[in-house]
GROMACS .gro file of C-alpha atoms in nm:
model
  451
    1UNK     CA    1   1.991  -0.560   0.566
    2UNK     CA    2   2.234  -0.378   0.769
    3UNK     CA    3   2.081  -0.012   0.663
    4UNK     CA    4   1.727  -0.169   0.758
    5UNK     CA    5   1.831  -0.334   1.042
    6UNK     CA    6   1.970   0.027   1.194
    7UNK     CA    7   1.607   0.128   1.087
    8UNK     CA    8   1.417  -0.105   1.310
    9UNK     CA    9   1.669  -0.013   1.609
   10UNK     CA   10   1.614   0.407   1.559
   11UNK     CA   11   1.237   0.387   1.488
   12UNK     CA   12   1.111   0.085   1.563
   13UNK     CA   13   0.864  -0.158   1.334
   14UNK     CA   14   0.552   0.050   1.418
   15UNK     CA   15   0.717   0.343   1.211
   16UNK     CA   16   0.858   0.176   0.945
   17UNK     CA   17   0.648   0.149   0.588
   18UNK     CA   18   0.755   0.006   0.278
   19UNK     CA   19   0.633   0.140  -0.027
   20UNK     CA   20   0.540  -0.128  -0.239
   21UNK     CA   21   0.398  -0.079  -0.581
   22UNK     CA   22   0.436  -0.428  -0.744
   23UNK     CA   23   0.771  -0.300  -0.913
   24UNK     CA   24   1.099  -0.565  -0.897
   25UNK     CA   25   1.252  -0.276  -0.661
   26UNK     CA   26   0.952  -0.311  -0.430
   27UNK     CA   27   0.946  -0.648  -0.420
   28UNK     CA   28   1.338  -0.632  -0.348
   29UNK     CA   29   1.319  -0.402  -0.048
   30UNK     CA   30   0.983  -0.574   0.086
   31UNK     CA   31   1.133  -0.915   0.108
   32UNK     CA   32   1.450  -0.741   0.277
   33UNK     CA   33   1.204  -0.513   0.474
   34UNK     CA   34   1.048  -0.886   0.599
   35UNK     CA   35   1.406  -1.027   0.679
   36UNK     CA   36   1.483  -0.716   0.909
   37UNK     CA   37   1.152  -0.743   1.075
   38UNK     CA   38   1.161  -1.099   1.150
   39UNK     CA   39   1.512  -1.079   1.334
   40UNK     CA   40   1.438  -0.750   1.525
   41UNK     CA   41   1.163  -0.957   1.677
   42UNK     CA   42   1.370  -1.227   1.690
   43UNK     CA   43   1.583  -1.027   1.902
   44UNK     CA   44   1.391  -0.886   2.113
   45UNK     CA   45   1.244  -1.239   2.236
   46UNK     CA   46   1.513  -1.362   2.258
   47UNK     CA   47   1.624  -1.062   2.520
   48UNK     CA   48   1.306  -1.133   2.705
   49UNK     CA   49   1.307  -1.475   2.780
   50UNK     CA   50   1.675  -1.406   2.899
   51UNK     CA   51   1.528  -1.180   3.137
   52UNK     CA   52   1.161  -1.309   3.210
   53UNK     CA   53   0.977  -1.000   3.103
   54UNK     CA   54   0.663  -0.993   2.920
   55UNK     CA   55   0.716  -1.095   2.506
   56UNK     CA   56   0.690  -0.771   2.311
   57UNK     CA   57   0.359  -0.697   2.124
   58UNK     CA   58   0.449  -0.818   1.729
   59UNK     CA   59   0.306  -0.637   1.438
   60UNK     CA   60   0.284  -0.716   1.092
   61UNK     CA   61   0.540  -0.559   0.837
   62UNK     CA   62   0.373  -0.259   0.684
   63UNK     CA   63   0.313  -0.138   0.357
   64UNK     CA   64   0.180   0.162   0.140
   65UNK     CA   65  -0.009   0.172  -0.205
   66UNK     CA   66  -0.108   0.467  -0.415
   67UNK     CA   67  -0.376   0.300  -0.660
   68UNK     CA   68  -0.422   0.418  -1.009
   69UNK     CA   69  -0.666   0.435  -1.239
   70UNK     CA   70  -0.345   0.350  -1.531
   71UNK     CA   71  -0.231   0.044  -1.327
   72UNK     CA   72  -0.144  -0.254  -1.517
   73UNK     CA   73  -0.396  -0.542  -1.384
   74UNK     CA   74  -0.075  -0.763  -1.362
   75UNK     CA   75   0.093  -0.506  -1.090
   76UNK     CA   76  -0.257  -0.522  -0.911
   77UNK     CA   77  -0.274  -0.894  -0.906
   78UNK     CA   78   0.095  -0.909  -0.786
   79UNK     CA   79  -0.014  -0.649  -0.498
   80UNK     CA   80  -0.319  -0.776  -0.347
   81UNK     CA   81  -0.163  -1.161  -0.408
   82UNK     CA   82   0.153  -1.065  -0.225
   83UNK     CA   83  -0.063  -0.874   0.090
   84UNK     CA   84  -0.236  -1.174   0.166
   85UNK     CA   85   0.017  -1.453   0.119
   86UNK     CA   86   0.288  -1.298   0.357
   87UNK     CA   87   0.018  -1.131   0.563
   88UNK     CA   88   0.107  -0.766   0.509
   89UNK     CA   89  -0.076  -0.447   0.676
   90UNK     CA   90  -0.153  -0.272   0.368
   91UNK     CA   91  -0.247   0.102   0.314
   92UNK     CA   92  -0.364   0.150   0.017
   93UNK     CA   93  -0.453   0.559  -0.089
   94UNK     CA   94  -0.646   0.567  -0.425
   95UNK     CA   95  -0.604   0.791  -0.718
   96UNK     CA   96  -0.786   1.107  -0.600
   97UNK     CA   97  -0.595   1.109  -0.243
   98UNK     CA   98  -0.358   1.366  -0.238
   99UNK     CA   99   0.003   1.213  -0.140
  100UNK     CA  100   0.034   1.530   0.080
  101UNK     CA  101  -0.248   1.458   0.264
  102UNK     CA  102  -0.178   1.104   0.315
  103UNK     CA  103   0.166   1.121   0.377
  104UNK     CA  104   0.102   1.383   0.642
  105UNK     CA  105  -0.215   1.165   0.775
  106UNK     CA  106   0.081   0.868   0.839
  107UNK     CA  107   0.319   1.112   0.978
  108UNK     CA  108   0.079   1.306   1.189
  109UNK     CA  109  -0.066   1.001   1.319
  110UNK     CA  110   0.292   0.854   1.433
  111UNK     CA  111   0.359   1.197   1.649
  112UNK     CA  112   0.621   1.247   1.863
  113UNK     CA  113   0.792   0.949   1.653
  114UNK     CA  114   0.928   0.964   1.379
  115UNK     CA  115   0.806   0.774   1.031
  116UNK     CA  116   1.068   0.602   0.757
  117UNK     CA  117   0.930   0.497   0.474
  118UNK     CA  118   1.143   0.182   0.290
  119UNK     CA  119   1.191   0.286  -0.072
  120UNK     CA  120   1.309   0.102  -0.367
  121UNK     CA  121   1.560   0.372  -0.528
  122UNK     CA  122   1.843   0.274  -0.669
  123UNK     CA  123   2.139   0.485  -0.807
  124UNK     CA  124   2.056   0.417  -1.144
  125UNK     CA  125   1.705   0.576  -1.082
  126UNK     CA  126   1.640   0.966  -1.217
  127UNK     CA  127   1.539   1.081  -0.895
  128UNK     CA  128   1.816   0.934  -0.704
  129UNK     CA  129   2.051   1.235  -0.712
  130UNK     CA  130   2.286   1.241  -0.417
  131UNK     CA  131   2.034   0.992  -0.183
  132UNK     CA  132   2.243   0.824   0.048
  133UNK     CA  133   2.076   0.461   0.272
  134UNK     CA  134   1.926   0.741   0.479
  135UNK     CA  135   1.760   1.050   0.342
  136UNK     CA  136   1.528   1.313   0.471
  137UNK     CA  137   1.216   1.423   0.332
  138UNK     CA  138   1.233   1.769   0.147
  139UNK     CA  139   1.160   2.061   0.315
  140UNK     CA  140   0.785   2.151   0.173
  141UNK     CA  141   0.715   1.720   0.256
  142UNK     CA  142   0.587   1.606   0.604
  143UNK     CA  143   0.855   1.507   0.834
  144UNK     CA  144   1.007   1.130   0.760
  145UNK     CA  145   1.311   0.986   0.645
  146UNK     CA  146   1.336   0.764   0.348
  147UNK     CA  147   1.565   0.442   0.390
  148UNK     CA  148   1.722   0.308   0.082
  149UNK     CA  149   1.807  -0.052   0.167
  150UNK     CA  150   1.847  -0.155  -0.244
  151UNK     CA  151   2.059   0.225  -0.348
  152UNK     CA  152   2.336   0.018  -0.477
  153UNK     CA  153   2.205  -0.300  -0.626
  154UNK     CA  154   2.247  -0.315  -1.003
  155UNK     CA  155   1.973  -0.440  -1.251
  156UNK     CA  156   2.150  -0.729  -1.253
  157UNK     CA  157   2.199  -0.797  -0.877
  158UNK     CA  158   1.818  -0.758  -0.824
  159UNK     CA  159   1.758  -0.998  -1.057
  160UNK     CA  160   2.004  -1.246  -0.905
  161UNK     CA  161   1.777  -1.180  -0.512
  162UNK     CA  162   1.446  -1.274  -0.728
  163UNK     CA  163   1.561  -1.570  -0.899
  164UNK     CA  164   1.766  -1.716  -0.626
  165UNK     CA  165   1.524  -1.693  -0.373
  166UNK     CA  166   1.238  -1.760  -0.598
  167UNK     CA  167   1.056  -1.421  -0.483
  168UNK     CA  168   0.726  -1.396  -0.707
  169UNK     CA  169   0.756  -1.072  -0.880
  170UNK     CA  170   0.477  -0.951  -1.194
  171UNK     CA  171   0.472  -1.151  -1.487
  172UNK     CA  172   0.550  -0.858  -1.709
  173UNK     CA  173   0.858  -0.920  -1.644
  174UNK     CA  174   0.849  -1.253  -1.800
  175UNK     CA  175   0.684  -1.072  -2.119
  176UNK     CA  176   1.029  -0.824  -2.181
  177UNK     CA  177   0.928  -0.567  -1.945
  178UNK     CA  178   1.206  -0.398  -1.765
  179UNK     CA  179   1.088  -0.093  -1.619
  180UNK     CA  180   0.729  -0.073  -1.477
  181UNK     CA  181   0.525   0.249  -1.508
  182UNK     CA  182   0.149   0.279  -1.620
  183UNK     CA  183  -0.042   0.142  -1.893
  184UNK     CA  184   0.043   0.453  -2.084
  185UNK     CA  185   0.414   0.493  -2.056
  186UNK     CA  186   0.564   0.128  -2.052
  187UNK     CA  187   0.668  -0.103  -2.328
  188UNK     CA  188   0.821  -0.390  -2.356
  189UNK     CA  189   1.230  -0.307  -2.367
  190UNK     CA  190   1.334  -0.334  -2.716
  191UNK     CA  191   1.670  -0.444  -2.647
  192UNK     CA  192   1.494  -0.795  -2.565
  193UNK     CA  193   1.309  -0.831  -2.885
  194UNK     CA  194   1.344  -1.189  -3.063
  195UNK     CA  195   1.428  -1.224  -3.389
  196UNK     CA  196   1.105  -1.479  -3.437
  197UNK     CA  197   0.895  -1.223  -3.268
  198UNK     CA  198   0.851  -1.169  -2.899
  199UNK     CA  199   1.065  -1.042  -2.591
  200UNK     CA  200   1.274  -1.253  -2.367
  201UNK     CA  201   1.215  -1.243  -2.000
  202UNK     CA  202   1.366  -0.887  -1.806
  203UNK     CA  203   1.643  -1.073  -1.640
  204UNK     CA  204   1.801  -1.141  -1.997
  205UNK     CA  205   1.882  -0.824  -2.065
  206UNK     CA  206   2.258  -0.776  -2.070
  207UNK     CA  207   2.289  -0.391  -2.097
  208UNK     CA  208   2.118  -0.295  -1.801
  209UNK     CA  209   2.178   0.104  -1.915
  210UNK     CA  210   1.891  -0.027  -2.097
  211UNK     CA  211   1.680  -0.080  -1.810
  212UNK     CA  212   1.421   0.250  -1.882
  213UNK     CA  213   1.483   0.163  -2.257
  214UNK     CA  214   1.127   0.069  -2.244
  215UNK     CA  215   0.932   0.395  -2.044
  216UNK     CA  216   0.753   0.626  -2.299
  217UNK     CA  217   0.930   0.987  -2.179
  218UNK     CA  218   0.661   1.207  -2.042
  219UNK     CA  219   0.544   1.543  -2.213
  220UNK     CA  220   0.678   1.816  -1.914
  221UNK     CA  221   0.438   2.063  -1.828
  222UNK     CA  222   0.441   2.390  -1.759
  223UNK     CA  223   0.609   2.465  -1.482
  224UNK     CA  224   0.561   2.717  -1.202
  225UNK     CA  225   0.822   2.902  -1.028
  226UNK     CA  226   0.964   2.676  -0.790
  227UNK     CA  227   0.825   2.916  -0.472
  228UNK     CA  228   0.447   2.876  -0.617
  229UNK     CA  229   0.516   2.492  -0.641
  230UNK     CA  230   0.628   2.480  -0.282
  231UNK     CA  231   0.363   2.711  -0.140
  232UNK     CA  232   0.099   2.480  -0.352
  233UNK     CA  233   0.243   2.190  -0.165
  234UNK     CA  234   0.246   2.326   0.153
  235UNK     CA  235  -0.084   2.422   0.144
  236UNK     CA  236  -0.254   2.078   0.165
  237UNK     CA  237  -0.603   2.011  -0.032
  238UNK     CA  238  -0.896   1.919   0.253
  239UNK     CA  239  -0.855   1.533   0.272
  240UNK     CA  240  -1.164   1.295   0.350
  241UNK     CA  241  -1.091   0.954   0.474
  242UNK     CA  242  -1.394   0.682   0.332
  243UNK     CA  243  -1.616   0.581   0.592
  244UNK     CA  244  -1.986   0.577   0.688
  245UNK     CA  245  -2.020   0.850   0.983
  246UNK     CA  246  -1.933   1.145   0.739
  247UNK     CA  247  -1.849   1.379   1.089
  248UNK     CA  248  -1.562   1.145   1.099
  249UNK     CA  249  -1.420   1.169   0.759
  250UNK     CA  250  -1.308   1.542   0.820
  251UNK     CA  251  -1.088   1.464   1.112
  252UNK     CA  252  -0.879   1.207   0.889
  253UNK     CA  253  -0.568   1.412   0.914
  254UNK     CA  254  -0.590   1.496   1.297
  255UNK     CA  255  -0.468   1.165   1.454
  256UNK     CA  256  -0.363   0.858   1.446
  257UNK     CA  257  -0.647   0.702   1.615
  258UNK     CA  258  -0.884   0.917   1.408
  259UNK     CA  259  -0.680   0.771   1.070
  260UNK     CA  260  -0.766   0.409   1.190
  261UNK     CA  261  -1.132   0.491   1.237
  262UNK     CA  262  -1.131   0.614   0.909
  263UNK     CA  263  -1.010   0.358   0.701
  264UNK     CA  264  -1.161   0.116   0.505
  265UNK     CA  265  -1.094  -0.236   0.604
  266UNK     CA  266  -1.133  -0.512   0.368
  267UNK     CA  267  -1.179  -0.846   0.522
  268UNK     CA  268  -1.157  -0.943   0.946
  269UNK     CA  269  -0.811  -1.144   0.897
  270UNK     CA  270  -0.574  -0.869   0.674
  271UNK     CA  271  -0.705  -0.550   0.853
  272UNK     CA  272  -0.529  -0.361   0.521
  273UNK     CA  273  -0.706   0.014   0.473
  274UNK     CA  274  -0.838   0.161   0.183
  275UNK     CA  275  -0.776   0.573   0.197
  276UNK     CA  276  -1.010   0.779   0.012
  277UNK     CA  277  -0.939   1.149  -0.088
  278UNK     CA  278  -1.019   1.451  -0.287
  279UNK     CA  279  -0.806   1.532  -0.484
  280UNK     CA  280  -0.441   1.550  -0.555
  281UNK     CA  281  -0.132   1.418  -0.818
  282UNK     CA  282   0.041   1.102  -0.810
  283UNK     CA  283   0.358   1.135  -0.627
  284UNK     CA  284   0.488   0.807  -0.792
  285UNK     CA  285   0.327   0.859  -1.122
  286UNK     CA  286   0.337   0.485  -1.154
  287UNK     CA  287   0.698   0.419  -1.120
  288UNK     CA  288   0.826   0.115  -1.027
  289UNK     CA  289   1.115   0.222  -0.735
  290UNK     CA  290   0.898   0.415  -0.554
  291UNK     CA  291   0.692   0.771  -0.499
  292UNK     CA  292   0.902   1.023  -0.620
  293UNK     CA  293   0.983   1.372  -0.504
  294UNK     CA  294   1.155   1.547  -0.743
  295UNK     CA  295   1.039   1.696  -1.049
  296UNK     CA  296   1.239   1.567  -1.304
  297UNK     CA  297   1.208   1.205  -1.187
  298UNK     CA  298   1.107   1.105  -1.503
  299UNK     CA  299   1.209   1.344  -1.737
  300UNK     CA  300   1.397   1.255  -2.062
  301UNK     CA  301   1.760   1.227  -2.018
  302UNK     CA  302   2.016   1.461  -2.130
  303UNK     CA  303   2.259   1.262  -2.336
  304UNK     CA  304   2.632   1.342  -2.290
  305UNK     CA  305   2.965   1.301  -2.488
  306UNK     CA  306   3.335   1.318  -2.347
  307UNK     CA  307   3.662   1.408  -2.541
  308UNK     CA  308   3.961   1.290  -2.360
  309UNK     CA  309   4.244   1.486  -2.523
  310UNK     CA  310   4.647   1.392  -2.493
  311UNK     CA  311   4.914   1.273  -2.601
  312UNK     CA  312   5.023   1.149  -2.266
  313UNK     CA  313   4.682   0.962  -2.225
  314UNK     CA  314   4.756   0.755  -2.505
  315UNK     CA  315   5.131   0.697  -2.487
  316UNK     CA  316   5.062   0.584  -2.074
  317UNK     CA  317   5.242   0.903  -1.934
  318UNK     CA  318   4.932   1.000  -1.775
  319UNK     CA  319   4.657   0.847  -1.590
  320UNK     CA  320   4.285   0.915  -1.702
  321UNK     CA  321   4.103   0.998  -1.372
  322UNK     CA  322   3.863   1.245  -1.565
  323UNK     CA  323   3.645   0.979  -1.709
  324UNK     CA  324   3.534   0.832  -1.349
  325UNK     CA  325   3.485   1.166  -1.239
  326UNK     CA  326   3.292   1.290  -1.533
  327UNK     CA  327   3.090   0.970  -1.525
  328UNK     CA  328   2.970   1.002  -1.167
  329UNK     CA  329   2.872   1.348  -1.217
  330UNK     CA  330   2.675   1.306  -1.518
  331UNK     CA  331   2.469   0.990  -1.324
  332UNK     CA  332   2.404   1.228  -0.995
  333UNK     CA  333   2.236   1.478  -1.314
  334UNK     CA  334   2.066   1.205  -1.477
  335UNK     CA  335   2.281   1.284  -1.794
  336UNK     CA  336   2.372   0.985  -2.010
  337UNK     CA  337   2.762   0.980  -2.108
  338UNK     CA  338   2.680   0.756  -2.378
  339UNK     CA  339   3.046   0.809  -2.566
  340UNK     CA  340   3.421   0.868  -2.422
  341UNK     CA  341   3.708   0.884  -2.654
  342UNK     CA  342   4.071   0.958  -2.601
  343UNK     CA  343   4.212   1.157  -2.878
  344UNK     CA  344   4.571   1.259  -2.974
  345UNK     CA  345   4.651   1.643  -3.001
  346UNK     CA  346   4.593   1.667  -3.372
  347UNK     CA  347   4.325   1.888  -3.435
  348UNK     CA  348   4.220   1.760  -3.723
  349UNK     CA  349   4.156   1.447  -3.516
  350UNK     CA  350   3.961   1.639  -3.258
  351UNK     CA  351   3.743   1.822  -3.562
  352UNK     CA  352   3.624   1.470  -3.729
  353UNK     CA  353   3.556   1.330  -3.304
  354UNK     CA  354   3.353   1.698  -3.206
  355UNK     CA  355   3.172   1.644  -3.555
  356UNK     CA  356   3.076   1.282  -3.525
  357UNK     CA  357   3.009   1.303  -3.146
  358UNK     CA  358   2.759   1.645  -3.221
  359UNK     CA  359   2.502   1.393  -3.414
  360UNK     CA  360   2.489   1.174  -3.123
  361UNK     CA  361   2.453   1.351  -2.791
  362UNK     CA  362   2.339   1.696  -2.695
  363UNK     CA  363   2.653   1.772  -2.488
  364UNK     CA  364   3.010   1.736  -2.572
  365UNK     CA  365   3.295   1.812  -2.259
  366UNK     CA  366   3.635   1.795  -2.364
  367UNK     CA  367   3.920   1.722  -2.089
  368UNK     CA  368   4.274   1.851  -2.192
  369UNK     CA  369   4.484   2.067  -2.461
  370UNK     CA  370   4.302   2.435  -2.359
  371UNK     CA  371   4.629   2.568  -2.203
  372UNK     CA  372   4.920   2.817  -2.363
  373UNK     CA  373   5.191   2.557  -2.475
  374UNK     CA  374   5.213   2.520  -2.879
  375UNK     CA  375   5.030   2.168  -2.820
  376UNK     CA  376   4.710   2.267  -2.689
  377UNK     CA  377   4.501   2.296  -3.016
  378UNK     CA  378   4.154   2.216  -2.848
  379UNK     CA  379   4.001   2.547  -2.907
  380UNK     CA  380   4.117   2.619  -3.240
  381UNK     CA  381   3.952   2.238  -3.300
  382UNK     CA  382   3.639   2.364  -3.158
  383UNK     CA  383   3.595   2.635  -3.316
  384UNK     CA  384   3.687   2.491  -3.692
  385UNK     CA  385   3.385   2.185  -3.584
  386UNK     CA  386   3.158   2.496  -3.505
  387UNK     CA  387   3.293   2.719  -3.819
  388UNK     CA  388   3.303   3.009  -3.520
  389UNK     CA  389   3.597   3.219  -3.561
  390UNK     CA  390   3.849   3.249  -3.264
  391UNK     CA  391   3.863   3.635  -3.044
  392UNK     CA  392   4.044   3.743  -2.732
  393UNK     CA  393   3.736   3.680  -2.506
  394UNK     CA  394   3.671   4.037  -2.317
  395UNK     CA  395   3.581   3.819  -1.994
  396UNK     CA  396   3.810   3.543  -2.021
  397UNK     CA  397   4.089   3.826  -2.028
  398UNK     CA  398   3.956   4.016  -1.750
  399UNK     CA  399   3.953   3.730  -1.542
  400UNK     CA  400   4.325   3.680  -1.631
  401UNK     CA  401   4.406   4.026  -1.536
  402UNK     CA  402   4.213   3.985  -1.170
  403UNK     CA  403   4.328   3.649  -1.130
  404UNK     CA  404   4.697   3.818  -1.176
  405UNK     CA  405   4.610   4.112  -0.926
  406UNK     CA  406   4.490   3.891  -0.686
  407UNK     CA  407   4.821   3.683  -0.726
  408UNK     CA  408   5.021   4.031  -0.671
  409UNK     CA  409   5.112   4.026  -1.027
  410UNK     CA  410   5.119   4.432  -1.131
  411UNK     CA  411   5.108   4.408  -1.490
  412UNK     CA  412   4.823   4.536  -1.658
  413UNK     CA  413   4.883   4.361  -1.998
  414UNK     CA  414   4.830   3.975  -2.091
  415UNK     CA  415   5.152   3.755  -2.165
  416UNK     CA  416   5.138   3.599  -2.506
  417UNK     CA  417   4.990   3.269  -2.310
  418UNK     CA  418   4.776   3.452  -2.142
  419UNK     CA  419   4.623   3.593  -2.443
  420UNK     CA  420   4.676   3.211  -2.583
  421UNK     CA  421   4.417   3.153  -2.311
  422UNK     CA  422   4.193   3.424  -2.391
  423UNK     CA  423   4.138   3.340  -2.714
  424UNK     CA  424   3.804   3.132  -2.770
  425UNK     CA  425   3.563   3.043  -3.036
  426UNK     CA  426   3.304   3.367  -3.078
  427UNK     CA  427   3.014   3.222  -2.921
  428UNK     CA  428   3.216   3.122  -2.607
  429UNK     CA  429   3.033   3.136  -2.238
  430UNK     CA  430   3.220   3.103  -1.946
  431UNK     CA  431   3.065   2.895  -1.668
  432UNK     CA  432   3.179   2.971  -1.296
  433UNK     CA  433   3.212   2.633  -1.119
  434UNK     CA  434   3.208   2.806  -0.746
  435UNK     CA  435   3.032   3.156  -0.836
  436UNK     CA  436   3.170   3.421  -1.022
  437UNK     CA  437   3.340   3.611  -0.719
  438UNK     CA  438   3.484   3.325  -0.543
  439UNK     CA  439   3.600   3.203  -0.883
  440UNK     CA  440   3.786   3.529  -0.920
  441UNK     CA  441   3.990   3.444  -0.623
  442UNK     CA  442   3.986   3.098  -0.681
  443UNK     CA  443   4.090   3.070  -1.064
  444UNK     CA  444   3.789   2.745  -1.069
  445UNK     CA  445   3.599   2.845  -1.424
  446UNK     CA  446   3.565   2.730  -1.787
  447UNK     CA  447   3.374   2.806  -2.055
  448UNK     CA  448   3.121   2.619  -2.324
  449UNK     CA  449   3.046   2.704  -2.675
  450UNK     CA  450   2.714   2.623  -2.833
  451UNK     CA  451   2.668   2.446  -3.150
   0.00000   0.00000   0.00000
């Protein structure tokens, strides 16, 4: 409420959309969206009858909705039923609309001010990334900011806000649904299946990392170099805005007061508009948080193991801070860590874990024992789980040598733990963490092998 309620004081509530798609994230943020516009109104009376100036002119929360030819008729119902009984100003784009076009009819239209659009991404979303309460469009979108009021609810905190304040949300839900998408990507989430047949309700599920459990993964496409993309973005397909003077259509995406002639609207008392358009892809593809932005919003996860390795780990010498590190990282590259283990510096103990872990996940990063004392076995482990023979790496050395130069070291010739160091499984890469010339100042790289 706080991050909305900064919202209604920077752009006021003529600016401010909610995207709402019938998803339990939607209905989350447009309930909050509701509370926030109710008290900056609230507000503002109040200042006015304090002074004796004129009441401010009130308008109705607004809201935005891509339709979809894939739509479950449940997320409809919960849309249109939800519009009318908290008297919503709806703008609803259908499926051929280009989100381009109609985001940049919204933004134009809102000129010199500036749109925010009320989203419902959380952190546990793909396409959440490094989003903060507040993010800016990306660079080949219109101008706006997005506003993230829910980023840091948990499954299980949204369904606490439904239930306790007995918000309606789509009866999916009820039927084991946990993650909405379209009629072609969305089952029920197996995690709630009944033993006597059936699914228990969404907010019954007790490992929410199971929330997506249900969402068919998309086939990718074929993707074009990331410049084409952009320049296929910016260039925005002609939009036409339904309508019965046809001159009119054409100027759809000239103003705002030519966007409001445009529009469709369906009965005297709602005033909500119904967009028409050309062409153009679903930005939300049916997701449930939101429209998305980012190409690998739904793309299948990555799954991710992590070795912990030391002795002073398990005997309490040493504090594990990789593991929250490592963690957060993976979620901000929608990679799963599905498995951490602490291990002792045995290497047979670190074969059987690299081994085991390599038929679950498709990464393995192991933390510890790759330095030049007698204990660090981790690459001799790795390369006896990946039958690749250990060699003095050529690059690993040479960054040794420069790292020693730029130290003021003269010698031209590793130390026996230097060459200790050196020495990695045949199919070794190194990886520079900062780039390759600033890590040979910096000392900041490691190295993967591929199994």
């Amino acid at each position: 409420l706080q991050c909305l309620s900064s919202a209604y004081h920077l752009y006021g509530p003529e600016c401010i959309v909610g995207s709402f798609n019938g998803g339990k994230d939607a209905v989350v943020i447009m309930h909050l969206m509701r509370a926030a516009h109710a008290k900056y109104y609230h507000d503002q009376i109040a200042k006015q009858q304090i002074s004796n100036g004129p009441y401010p002119n009130i308008v109705r929360p607004r809201a935005i909705y891509f339709e979809s030819n894939d739509e479950y008729p449940e997320i409809q119902h919960l849309v249109r039923t939800t519009v009318s009984d908290y008297n919503l100003e709806m703008l609803s784009f259908d499926s051929k609309f280009s989100f381009w076009d109609a985001l940049k009819i919204l933004v134009d239209g809102h000129q010199p001010r500036q749109m925010a659009f009320v989203l419902g991404t959380r952190t546990a979303d793909p396409n959440s990334k490094t989003q903060g309460l507040f993010a800016p469009s990306s660079e080949y979108m219109p101008p706006f900011m997005r506003l993230n009021p829910a980023l840091y609810w948990s499954y299980g905190q949204v369904w606490h806000f439904l239930r306790l304040f007995h918000l309606p949300y789509c009866s999916l839900y009820d039927e084991g649904y946990t993650s909405l998408g379209t009629i072609h990507d969305t089952l029920p989430c197996p995690a709630l299946a009944r033993p006597q047949g059936g699914y228990w309700p969404a907010y019954m599920l007790s490992d929410w990392d199971q929330e997506r459990a249900g969402r068919i993964p998309k086939k990718k496409k074929k993707k074009d170099n990331d410049d084409d993309v952009k320049r296929k973005l910016m260039t925005p397909a002609a939009a036409t805005a339904s309508g019965d003077d046809a001159s009119k259509e054409s100027e759809s995406t000239t103003s705002a007061a030519t966007t409001e002639t445009n529009v469709k609207v369906e009965g005297d008392t709602n005033q909500n508009h119904q967009v028409n358009g050309d062409n153009g892809d679903k930005l939300s593809e049916g997701d449930e948080s939101s429209y998305r932005t980012d190409d690998d919003a739904t793309a299948l996860q990555k799954t991710a193991g992590l070795i912990i390795i030391g002795d002073e780990i398990l005997k309490g010498l040493t504090p594990d801070t990789n593991t929250q590190s490592a963690a957060v990282a993976f979620r901000l590259k929608n990679v799963l860590l599905s498995r951490v283990v602490v291990v002792a510096d045995e290497m047979n103990e670190i074969v059987e874990e690299i081994n085991r872990m390599r038929k679950e996940v498709a990464v393995i990063v192991t933390s510890g024992g790759v330095g030049p004392t007698h204990d660090d076995v981790t690459m001799y482990s790795v390369g006896t789980a990946l039958a690749s023979e250990l060699v003095i790496h050529e690059e690993m050395a040479n960054f040794l040598l420069q790292k020693m130069g730029a130290q003021g070291n003269g010698d031209a010739e590793l130390s026996d733990a230097q060459i200790k160091m050196a020495t990695l499984p045949r199919n070794s890469k190194l990886l520079y963490l900062a780039g390759k010339d600033q890590c040979k100042a910096e000392s900041a790289c490691t190295h993967f092998t591929e199994f």
